Short mmCIF file of C-alpha atoms in Angstrom, two decimals:
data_model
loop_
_atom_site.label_atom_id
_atom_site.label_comp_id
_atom_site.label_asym_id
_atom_site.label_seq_id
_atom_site.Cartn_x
_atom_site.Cartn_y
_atom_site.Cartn_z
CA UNK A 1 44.45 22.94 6.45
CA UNK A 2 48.07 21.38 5.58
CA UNK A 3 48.58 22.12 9.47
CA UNK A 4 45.35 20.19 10.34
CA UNK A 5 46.16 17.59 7.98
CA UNK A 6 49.94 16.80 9.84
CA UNK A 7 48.48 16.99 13.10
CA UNK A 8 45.54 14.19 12.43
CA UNK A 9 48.45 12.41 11.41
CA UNK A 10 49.96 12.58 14.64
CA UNK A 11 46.76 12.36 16.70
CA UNK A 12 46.22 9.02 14.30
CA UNK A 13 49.66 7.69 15.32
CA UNK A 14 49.17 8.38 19.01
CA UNK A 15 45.52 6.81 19.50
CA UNK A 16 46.35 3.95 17.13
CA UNK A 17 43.57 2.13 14.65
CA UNK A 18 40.18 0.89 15.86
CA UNK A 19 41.45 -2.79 14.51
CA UNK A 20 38.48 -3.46 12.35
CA UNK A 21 40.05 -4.14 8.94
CA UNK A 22 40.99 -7.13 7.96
CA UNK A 23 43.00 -5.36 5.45
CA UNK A 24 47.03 -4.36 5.21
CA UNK A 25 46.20 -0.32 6.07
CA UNK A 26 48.36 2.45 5.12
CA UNK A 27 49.96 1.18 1.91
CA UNK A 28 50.46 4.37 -0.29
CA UNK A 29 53.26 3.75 -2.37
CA UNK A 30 55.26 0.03 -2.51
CA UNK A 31 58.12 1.96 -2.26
CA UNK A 32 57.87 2.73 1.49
CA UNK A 33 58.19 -0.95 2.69
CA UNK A 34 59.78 -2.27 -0.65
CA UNK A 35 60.16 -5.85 0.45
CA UNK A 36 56.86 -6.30 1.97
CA UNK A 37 55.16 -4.38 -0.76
CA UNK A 38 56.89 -4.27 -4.54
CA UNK A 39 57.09 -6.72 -6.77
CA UNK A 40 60.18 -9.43 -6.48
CA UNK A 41 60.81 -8.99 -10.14
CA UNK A 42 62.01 -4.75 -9.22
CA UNK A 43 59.26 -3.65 -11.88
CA UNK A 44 58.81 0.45 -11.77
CA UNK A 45 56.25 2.19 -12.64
CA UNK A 46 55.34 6.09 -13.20
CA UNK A 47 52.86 7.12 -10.42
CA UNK A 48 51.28 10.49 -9.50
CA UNK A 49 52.33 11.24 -5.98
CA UNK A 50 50.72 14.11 -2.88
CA UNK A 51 54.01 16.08 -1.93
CA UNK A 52 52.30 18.42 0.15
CA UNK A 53 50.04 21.57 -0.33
CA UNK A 54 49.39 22.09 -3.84
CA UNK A 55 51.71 19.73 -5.07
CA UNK A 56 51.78 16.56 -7.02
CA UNK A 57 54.50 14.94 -8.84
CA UNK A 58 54.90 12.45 -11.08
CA UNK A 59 57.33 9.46 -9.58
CA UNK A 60 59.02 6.41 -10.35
CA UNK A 61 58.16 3.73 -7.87
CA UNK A 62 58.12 0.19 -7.39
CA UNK A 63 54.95 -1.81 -9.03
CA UNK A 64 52.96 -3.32 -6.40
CA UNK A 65 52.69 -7.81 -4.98
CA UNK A 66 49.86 -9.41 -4.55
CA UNK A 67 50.40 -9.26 -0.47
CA UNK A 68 46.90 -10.63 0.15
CA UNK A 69 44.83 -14.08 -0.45
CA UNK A 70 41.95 -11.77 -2.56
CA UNK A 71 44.40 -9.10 -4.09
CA UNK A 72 44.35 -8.49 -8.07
CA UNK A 73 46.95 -6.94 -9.49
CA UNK A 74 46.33 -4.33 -12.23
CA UNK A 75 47.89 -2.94 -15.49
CA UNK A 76 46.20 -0.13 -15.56
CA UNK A 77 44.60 1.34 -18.96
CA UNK A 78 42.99 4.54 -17.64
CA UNK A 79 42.38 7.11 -14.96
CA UNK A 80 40.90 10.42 -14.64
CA UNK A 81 40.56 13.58 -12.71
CA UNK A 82 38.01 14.35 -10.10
CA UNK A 83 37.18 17.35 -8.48
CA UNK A 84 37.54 15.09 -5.23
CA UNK A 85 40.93 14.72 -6.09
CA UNK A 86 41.11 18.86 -6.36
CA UNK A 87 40.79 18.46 -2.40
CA UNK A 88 43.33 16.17 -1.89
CA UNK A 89 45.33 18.88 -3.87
CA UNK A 90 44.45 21.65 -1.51
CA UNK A 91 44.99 19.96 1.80
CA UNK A 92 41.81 19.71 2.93
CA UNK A 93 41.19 16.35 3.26
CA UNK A 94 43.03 15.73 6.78
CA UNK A 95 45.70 12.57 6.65
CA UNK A 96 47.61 13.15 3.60
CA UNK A 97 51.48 12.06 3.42
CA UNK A 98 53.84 13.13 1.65
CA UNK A 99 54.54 10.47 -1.35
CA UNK A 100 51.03 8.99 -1.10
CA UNK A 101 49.56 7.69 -4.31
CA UNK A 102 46.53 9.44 -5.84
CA UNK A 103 43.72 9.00 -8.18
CA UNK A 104 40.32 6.69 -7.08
CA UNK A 105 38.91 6.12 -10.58
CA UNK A 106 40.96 3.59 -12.93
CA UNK A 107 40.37 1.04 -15.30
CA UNK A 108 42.45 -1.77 -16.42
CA UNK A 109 43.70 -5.34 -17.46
CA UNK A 110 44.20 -7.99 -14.70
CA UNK A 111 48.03 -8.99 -14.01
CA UNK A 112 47.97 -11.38 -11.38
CA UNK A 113 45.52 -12.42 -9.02
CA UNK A 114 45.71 -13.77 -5.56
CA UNK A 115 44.78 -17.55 -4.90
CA UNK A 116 41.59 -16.29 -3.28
CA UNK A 117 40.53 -15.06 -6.62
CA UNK A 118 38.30 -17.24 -8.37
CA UNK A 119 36.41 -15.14 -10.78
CA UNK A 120 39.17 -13.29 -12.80
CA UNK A 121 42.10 -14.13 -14.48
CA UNK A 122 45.25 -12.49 -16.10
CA UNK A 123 43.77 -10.15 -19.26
CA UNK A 124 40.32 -9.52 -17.91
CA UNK A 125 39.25 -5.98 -18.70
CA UNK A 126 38.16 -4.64 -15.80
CA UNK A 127 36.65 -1.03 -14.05
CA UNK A 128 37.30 -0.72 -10.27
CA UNK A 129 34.95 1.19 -8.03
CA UNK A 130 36.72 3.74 -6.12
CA UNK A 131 35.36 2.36 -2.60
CA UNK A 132 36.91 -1.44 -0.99
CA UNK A 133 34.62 -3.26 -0.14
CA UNK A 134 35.43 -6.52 1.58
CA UNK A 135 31.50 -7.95 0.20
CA UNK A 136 30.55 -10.19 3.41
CA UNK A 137 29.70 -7.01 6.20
CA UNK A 138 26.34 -5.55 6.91
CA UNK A 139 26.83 -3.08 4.70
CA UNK A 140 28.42 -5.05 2.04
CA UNK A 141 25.40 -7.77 1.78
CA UNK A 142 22.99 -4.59 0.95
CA UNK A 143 25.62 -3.65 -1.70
CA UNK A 144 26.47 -0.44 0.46
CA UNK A 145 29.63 -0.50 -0.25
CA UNK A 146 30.62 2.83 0.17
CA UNK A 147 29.94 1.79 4.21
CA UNK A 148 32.03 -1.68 4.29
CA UNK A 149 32.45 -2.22 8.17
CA UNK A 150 35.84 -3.94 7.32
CA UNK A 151 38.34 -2.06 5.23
CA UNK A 152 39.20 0.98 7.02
CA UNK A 153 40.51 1.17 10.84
CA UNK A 154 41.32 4.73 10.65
CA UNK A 155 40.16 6.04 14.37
CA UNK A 156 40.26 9.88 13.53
CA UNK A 157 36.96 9.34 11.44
CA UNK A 158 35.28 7.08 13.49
CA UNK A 159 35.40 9.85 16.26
CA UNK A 160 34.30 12.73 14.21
CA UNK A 161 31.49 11.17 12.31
CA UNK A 162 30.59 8.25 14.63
CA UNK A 163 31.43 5.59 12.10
CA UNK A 164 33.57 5.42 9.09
CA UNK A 165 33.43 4.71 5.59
CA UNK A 166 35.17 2.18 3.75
CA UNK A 167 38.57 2.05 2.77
CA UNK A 168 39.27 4.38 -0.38
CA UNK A 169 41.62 4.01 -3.45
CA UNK A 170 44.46 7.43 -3.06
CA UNK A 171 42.44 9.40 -0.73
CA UNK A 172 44.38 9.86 2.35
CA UNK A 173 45.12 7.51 5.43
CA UNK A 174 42.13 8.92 6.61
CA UNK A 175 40.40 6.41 4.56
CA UNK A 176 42.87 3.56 5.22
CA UNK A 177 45.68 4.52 3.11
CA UNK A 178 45.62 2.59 -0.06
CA UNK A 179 47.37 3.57 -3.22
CA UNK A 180 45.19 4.86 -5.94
CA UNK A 181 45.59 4.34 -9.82
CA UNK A 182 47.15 7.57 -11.13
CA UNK A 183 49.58 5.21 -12.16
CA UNK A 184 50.56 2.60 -14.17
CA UNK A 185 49.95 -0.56 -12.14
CA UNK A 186 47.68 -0.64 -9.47
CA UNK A 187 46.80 -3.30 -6.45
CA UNK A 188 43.07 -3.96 -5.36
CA UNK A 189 42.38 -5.88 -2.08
CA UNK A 190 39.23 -8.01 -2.36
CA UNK A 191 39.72 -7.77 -5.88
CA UNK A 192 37.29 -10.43 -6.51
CA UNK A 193 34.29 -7.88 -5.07
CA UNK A 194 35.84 -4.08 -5.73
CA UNK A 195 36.16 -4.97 -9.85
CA UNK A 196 33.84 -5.39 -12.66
CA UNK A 197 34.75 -6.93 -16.11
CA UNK A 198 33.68 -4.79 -19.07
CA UNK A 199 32.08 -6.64 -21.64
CA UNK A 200 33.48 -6.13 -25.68
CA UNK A 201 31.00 -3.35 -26.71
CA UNK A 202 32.46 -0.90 -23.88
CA UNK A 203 35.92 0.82 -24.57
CA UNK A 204 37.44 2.17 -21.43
CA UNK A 205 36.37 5.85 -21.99
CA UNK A 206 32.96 4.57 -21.27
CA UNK A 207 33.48 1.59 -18.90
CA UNK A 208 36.18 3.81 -16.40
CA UNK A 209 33.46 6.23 -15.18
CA UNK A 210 31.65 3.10 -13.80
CA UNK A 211 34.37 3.56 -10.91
CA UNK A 212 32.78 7.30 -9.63
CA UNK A 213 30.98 9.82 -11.78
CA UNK A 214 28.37 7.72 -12.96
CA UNK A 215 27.98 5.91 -9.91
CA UNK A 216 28.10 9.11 -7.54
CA UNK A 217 25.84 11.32 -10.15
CA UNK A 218 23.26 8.30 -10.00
CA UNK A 219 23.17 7.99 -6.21
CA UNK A 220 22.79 12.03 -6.20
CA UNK A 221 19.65 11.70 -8.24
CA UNK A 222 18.31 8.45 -6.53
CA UNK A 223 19.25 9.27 -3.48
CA UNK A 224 17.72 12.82 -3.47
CA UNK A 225 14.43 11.49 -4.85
CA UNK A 226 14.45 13.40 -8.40
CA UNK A 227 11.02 12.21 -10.08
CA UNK A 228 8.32 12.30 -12.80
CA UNK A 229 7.76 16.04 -13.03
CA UNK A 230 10.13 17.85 -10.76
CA UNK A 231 11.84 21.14 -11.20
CA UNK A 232 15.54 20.46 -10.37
CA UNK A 233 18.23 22.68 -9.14
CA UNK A 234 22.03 21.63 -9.51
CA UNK A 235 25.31 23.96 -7.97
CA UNK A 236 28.16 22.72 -9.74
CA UNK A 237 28.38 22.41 -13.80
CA UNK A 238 31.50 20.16 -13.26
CA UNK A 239 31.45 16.28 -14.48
CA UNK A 240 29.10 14.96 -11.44
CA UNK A 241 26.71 18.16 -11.90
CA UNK A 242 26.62 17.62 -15.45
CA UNK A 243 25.53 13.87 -15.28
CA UNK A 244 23.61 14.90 -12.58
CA UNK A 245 21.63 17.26 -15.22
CA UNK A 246 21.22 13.99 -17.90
CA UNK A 247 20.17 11.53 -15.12
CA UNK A 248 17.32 14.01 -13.97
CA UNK A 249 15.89 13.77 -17.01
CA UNK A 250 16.12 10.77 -17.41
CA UNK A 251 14.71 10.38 -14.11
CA UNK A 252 11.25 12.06 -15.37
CA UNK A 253 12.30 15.76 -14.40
CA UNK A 254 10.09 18.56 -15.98
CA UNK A 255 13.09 21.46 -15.54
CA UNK A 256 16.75 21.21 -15.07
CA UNK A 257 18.64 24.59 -13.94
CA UNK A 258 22.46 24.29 -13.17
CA UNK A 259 24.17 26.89 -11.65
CA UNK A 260 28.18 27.77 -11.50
CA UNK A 261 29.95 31.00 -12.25
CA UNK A 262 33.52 32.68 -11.91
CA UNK A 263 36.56 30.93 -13.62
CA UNK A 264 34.14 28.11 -14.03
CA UNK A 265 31.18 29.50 -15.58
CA UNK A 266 32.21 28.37 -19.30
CA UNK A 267 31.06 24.90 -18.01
CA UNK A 268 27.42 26.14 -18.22
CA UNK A 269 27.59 26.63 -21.84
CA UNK A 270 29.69 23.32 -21.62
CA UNK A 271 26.62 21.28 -20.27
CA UNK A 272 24.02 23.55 -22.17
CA UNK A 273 25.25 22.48 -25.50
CA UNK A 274 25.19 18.59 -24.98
CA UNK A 275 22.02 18.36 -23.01
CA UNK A 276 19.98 21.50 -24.85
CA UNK A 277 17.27 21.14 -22.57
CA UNK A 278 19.24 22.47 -19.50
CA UNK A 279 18.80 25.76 -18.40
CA UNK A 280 21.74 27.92 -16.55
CA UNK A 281 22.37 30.40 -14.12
CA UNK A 282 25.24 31.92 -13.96
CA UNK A 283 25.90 33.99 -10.07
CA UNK A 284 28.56 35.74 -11.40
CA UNK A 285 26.35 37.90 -14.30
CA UNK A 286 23.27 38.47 -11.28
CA UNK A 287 22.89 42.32 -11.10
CA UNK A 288 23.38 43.69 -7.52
CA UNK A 289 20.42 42.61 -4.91
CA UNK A 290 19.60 39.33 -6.94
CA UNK A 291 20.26 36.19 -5.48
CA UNK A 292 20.83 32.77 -6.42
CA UNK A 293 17.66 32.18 -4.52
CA UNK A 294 16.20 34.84 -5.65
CA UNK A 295 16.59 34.70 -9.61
CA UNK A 296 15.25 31.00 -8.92
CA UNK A 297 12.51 31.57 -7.39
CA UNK A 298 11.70 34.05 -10.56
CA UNK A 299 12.36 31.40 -12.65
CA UNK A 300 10.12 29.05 -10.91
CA UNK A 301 6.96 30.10 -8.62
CA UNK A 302 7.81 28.46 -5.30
CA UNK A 303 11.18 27.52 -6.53
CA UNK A 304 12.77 23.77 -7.64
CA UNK A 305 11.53 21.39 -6.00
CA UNK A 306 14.69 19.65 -5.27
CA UNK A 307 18.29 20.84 -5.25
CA UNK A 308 21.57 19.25 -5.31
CA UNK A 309 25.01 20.23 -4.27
CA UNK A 310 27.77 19.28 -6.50
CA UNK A 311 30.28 21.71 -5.61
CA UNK A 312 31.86 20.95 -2.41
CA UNK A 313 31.75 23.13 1.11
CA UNK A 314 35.67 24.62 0.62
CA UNK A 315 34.86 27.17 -1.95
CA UNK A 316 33.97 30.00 0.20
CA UNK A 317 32.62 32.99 -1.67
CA UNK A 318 31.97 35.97 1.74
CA UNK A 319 34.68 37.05 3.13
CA UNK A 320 33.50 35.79 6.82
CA UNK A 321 33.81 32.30 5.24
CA UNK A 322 36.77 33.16 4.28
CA UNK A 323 38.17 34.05 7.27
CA UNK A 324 36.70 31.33 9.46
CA UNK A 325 38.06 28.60 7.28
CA UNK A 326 41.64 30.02 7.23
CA UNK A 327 41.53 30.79 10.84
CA UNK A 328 40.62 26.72 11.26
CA UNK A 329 37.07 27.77 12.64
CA UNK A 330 35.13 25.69 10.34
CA UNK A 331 36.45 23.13 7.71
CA UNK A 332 33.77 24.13 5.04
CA UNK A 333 31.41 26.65 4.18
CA UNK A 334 27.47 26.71 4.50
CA UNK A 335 26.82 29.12 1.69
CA UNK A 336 25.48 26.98 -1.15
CA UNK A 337 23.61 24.71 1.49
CA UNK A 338 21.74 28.12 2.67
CA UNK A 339 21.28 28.65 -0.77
CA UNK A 340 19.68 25.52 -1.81
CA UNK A 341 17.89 25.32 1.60
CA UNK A 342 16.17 28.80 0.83
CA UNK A 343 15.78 28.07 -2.72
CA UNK A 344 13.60 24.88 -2.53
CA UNK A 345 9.71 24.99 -2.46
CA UNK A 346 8.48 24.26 1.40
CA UNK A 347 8.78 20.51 1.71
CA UNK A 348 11.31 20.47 -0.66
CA UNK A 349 14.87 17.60 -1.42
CA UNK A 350 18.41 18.94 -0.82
CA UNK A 351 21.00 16.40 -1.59
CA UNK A 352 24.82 16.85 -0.74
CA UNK A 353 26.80 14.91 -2.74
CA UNK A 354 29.85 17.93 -3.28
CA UNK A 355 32.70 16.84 -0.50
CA UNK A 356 32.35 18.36 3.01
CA UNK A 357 35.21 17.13 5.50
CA UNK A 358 34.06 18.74 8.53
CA UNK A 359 31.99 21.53 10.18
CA UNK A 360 31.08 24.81 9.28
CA UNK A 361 29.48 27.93 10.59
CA UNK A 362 26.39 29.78 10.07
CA UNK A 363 23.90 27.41 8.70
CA UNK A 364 20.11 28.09 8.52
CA UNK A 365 18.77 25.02 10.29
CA UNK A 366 15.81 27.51 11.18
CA UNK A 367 14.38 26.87 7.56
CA UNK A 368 14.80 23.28 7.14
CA UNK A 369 12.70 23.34 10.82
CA UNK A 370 10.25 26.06 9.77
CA UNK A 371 9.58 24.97 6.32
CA UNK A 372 10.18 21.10 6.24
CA UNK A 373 13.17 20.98 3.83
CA UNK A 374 14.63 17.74 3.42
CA UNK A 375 18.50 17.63 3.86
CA UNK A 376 20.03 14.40 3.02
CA UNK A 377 23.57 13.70 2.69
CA UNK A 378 23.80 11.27 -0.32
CA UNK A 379 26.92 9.96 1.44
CA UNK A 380 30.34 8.27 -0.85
CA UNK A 381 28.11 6.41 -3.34
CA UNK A 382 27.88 2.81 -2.89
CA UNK A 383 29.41 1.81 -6.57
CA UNK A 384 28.09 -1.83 -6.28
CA UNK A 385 24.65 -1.03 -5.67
CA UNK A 386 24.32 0.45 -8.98
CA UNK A 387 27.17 -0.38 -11.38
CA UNK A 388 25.83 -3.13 -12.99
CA UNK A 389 23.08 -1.01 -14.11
CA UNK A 390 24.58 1.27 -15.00
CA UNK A 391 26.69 -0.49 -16.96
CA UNK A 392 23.27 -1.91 -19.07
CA UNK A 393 22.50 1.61 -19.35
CA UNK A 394 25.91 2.48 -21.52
CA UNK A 395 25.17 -0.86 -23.47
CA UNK A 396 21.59 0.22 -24.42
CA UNK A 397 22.90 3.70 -25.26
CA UNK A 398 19.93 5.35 -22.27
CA UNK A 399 23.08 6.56 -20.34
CA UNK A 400 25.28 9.08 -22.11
CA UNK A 401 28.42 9.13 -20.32
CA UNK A 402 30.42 10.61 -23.53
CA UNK A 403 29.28 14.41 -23.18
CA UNK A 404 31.44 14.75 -20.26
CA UNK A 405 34.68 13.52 -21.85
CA UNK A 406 36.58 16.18 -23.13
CA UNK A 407 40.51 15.47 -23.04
CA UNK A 408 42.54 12.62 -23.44
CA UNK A 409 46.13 12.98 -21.46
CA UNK A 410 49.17 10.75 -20.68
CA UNK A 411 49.92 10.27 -17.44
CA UNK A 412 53.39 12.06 -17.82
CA UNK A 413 51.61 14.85 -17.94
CA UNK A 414 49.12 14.49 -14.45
CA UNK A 415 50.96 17.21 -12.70
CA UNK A 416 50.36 19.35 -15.14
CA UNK A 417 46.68 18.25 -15.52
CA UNK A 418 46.44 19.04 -11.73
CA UNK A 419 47.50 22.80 -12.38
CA UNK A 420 45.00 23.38 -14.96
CA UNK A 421 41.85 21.39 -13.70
CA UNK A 422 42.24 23.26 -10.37
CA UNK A 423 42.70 26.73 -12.72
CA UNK A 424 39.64 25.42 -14.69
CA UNK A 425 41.93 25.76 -17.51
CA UNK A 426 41.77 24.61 -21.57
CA UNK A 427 38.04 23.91 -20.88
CA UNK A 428 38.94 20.76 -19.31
CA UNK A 429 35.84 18.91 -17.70
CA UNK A 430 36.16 15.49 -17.94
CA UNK A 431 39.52 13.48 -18.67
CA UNK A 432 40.92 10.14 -19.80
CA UNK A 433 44.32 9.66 -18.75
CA UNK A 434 46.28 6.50 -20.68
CA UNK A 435 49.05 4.92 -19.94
CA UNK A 436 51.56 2.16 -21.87
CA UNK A 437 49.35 -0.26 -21.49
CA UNK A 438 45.89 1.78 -22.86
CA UNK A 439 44.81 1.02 -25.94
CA UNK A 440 44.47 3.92 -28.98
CA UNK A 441 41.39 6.19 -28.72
CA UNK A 442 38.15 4.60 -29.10
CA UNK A 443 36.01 6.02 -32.08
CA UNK A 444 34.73 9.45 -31.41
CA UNK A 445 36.67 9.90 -27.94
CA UNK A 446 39.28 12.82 -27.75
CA UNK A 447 42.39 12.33 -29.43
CA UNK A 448 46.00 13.12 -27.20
CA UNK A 449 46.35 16.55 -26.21
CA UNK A 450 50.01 17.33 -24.94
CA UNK A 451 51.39 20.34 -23.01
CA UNK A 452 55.24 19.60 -23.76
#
């Protein structure tokens, strides 16, 4: 995939941008174009940089300008992890160059601001979704952000999945090539649309999953159509599966069973143990001739009535997966879509919200024909369609994003973090990362855990 990755580079470079964005594209790290991009003042800053295949580093570069009328600069107070980012970190996201910026979810205190910027000013505390959004497209006046029609050019996607999504914070230039906010300052075009201030009564390990998890779990759950009554199915006990779990319930589900196993199968216990109610399945422990759909269909006549992938389509568990995806035959792997597609009740929901890059092999469209299954790709969640809410939800305590937080981490230590999220390592499922500007632990949050 590192291969694929270099050569949709080049095919990028050759066939040139659509033109669409009114944005500056490919921007990864100020320290590429220093006087168009850093700071006049020579400010550095510690940043988590792509280096190639399985390989980040942690790097001094040059804090970002405010190069655009809308642009916010940002000191930023926290970042996480994502198992999105675990992609990124394996190469398979196509586009990646070496010394890009990572890290989509971040929080922080405004800087500067741009003199398009009417609605913050320096000290705001602030969450910024993980999509850019330029707030005037089609998509953008439906608060479908994840869809802006304006912030990414990149051609590659527009030809493989006939339009392309918005610009993304430190996901590859196949998303536009911005910088993300593994790092301690961060800039964020249209910054007047693509941030949210957090009120007093939310500390930034509650307000900074506003930016993804919460946002991408909800849209899984919305999306999907989880109501009053339903038996749900989840792959993937990681952060989104686990909020996934919370938000079904609170959605009116009757039964919640989430299913994971191998390195990762401590996670079940994990989720069991802050929402009780959940019920697990663990593949790994399934005597010989039981299946995932199978065992689910024993544990509920018919089986769930909806089921939703939080996983992602590179973690191939047959060999013939195996050997198609390394041989660059498919880019992901249809086994836990066949699963969920066989598991449903006829008529049943099957969401995809786990990453999928590309095409894969083998997949039992026969069933969703045959027996009316619903597939629907939840799509990159559109943050500003429900982040508001969500954010009431935190405030009135009906939205428990705490049970997922389980480390706190300096950002001198992210490359390390990378090693042992990918290992599923030191029971690690949701992290805060600070930096010099964060402020001390909120009360009841996870206290500094060092490697050194």
């Amino acid at each position: 995939m590192a291969v694929a990755s270099q050569a949709a580079n080049y095919v990028e470079k050759a066939i040139g941008h659509t033109g669409d964005a009114v944005i500056e594209q490919d921007m990864t790290n100020p320290d590429r174009d220093r006087e168009k991009y850093a700071d006049p003042s020579g400010e550095k800053m510690k940043a988590l940089a792509w280096m190639g295949k399985n390989d980040v580093q942690l790097v001094e570069t040059f804090k970002p300008k405010v190069i655009e009328d809308r642009d916010v600069i940002l000191k930023v107070t926290g970042s996480t992890i994502c198992g999105s980012d675990l992609h990124l970190y394996h190469g398979t996201v196509v586009e990646l160059q070496k010394g890009d910026i990572l890290g989509h979810e971040f929080c922080g205190k405004v800087d500067s601001v741009g003199p398009g910027v009417k609605n913050l000013k320096p000290g705001d505390r602030v969450v910024a979704s993980f999509q850019i959004a330029c707030g005037e497209c089609m998509y953008c006046q439906k608060k479908l952000s994840s869809q802006c029609e304006r912030t990414n050019s990149n051609k590659v996607e527009n030809i493989m999945y006939g339009g392309r999504t918005a610009g993304m914070f430190g996901y590859s230039h196949f998303t536009g090539g911005f910088a993300g906010g593994q790092a301690e300052f961060a800039r964020v075009p249209f910054g007047d649309v693509n941030l949210l201030k957090l009120p007093d009564d939310i500390p930034d390990e509650k307000g900074l999953y506003l930016s993804d998890v919460l946002s991408t779990s909800w849209n899984c759950v919305v999306d999907t159509g989880v109501k009053e009554g339903d038996v749900v199915a989840i792959w993937g006990a990681g952060p989104i599966g686990q909020m996934c779990a919370e938000m079904s319930f609170i959605r009116g589900a009757k039964r919640v069973i989430v299913i994971d196993g191998g390195p990762a199968a401590w996670r079940l216990d994990l989720v069991q143990s802050k929402t009780p109610k959940v019920e697990t399945l663990n593949y790994t422990d399934l005597p010989s001739g039981t299946t995932v759909t199978s065992k689910l269909k024993e544990m509920e006549h018919g089986g769930p009535d909806v089921a939703l992938e939080c996983a992602a389509g590179e973690y191939a568990k047959g060999i013939a997966h195996k050997l198609e995806m390394l041989a660059g035959l498919e880019t992901d792997t249809s086994e836990i879509l066949n699963e969920m597609i066989t598991s449903v009740k006829s008529f049943g929901r099957c969401g995809i919200t786990g990453v999928y890059v590309g095409y894969t092999n083998h997949f039992n469209i026969g069933a969703i024909m045959e027996r009316g299954i619903r597939l629907i790709g939840n799509g990159q969640a559109p943050v500003h369609l429900y982040w508001e809410d969500l954010l009431k939800m935190l405030q009135d305590g009906s939205l428990r994003s705490d049970i997922m937080l389980s480390h706190r981490v300096d950002i001198s230590e992210m490359d390390t973090l990378y090693k042992k999220f990918d290992a599923r390592a030191d029971n690690i499922q949701k992290v805060f990362v600070q930096t010099r500007f964060s402020d001390p632990p909120a009360p009841g949050t996870p206290e500094l855990t060092s490697w050194k």
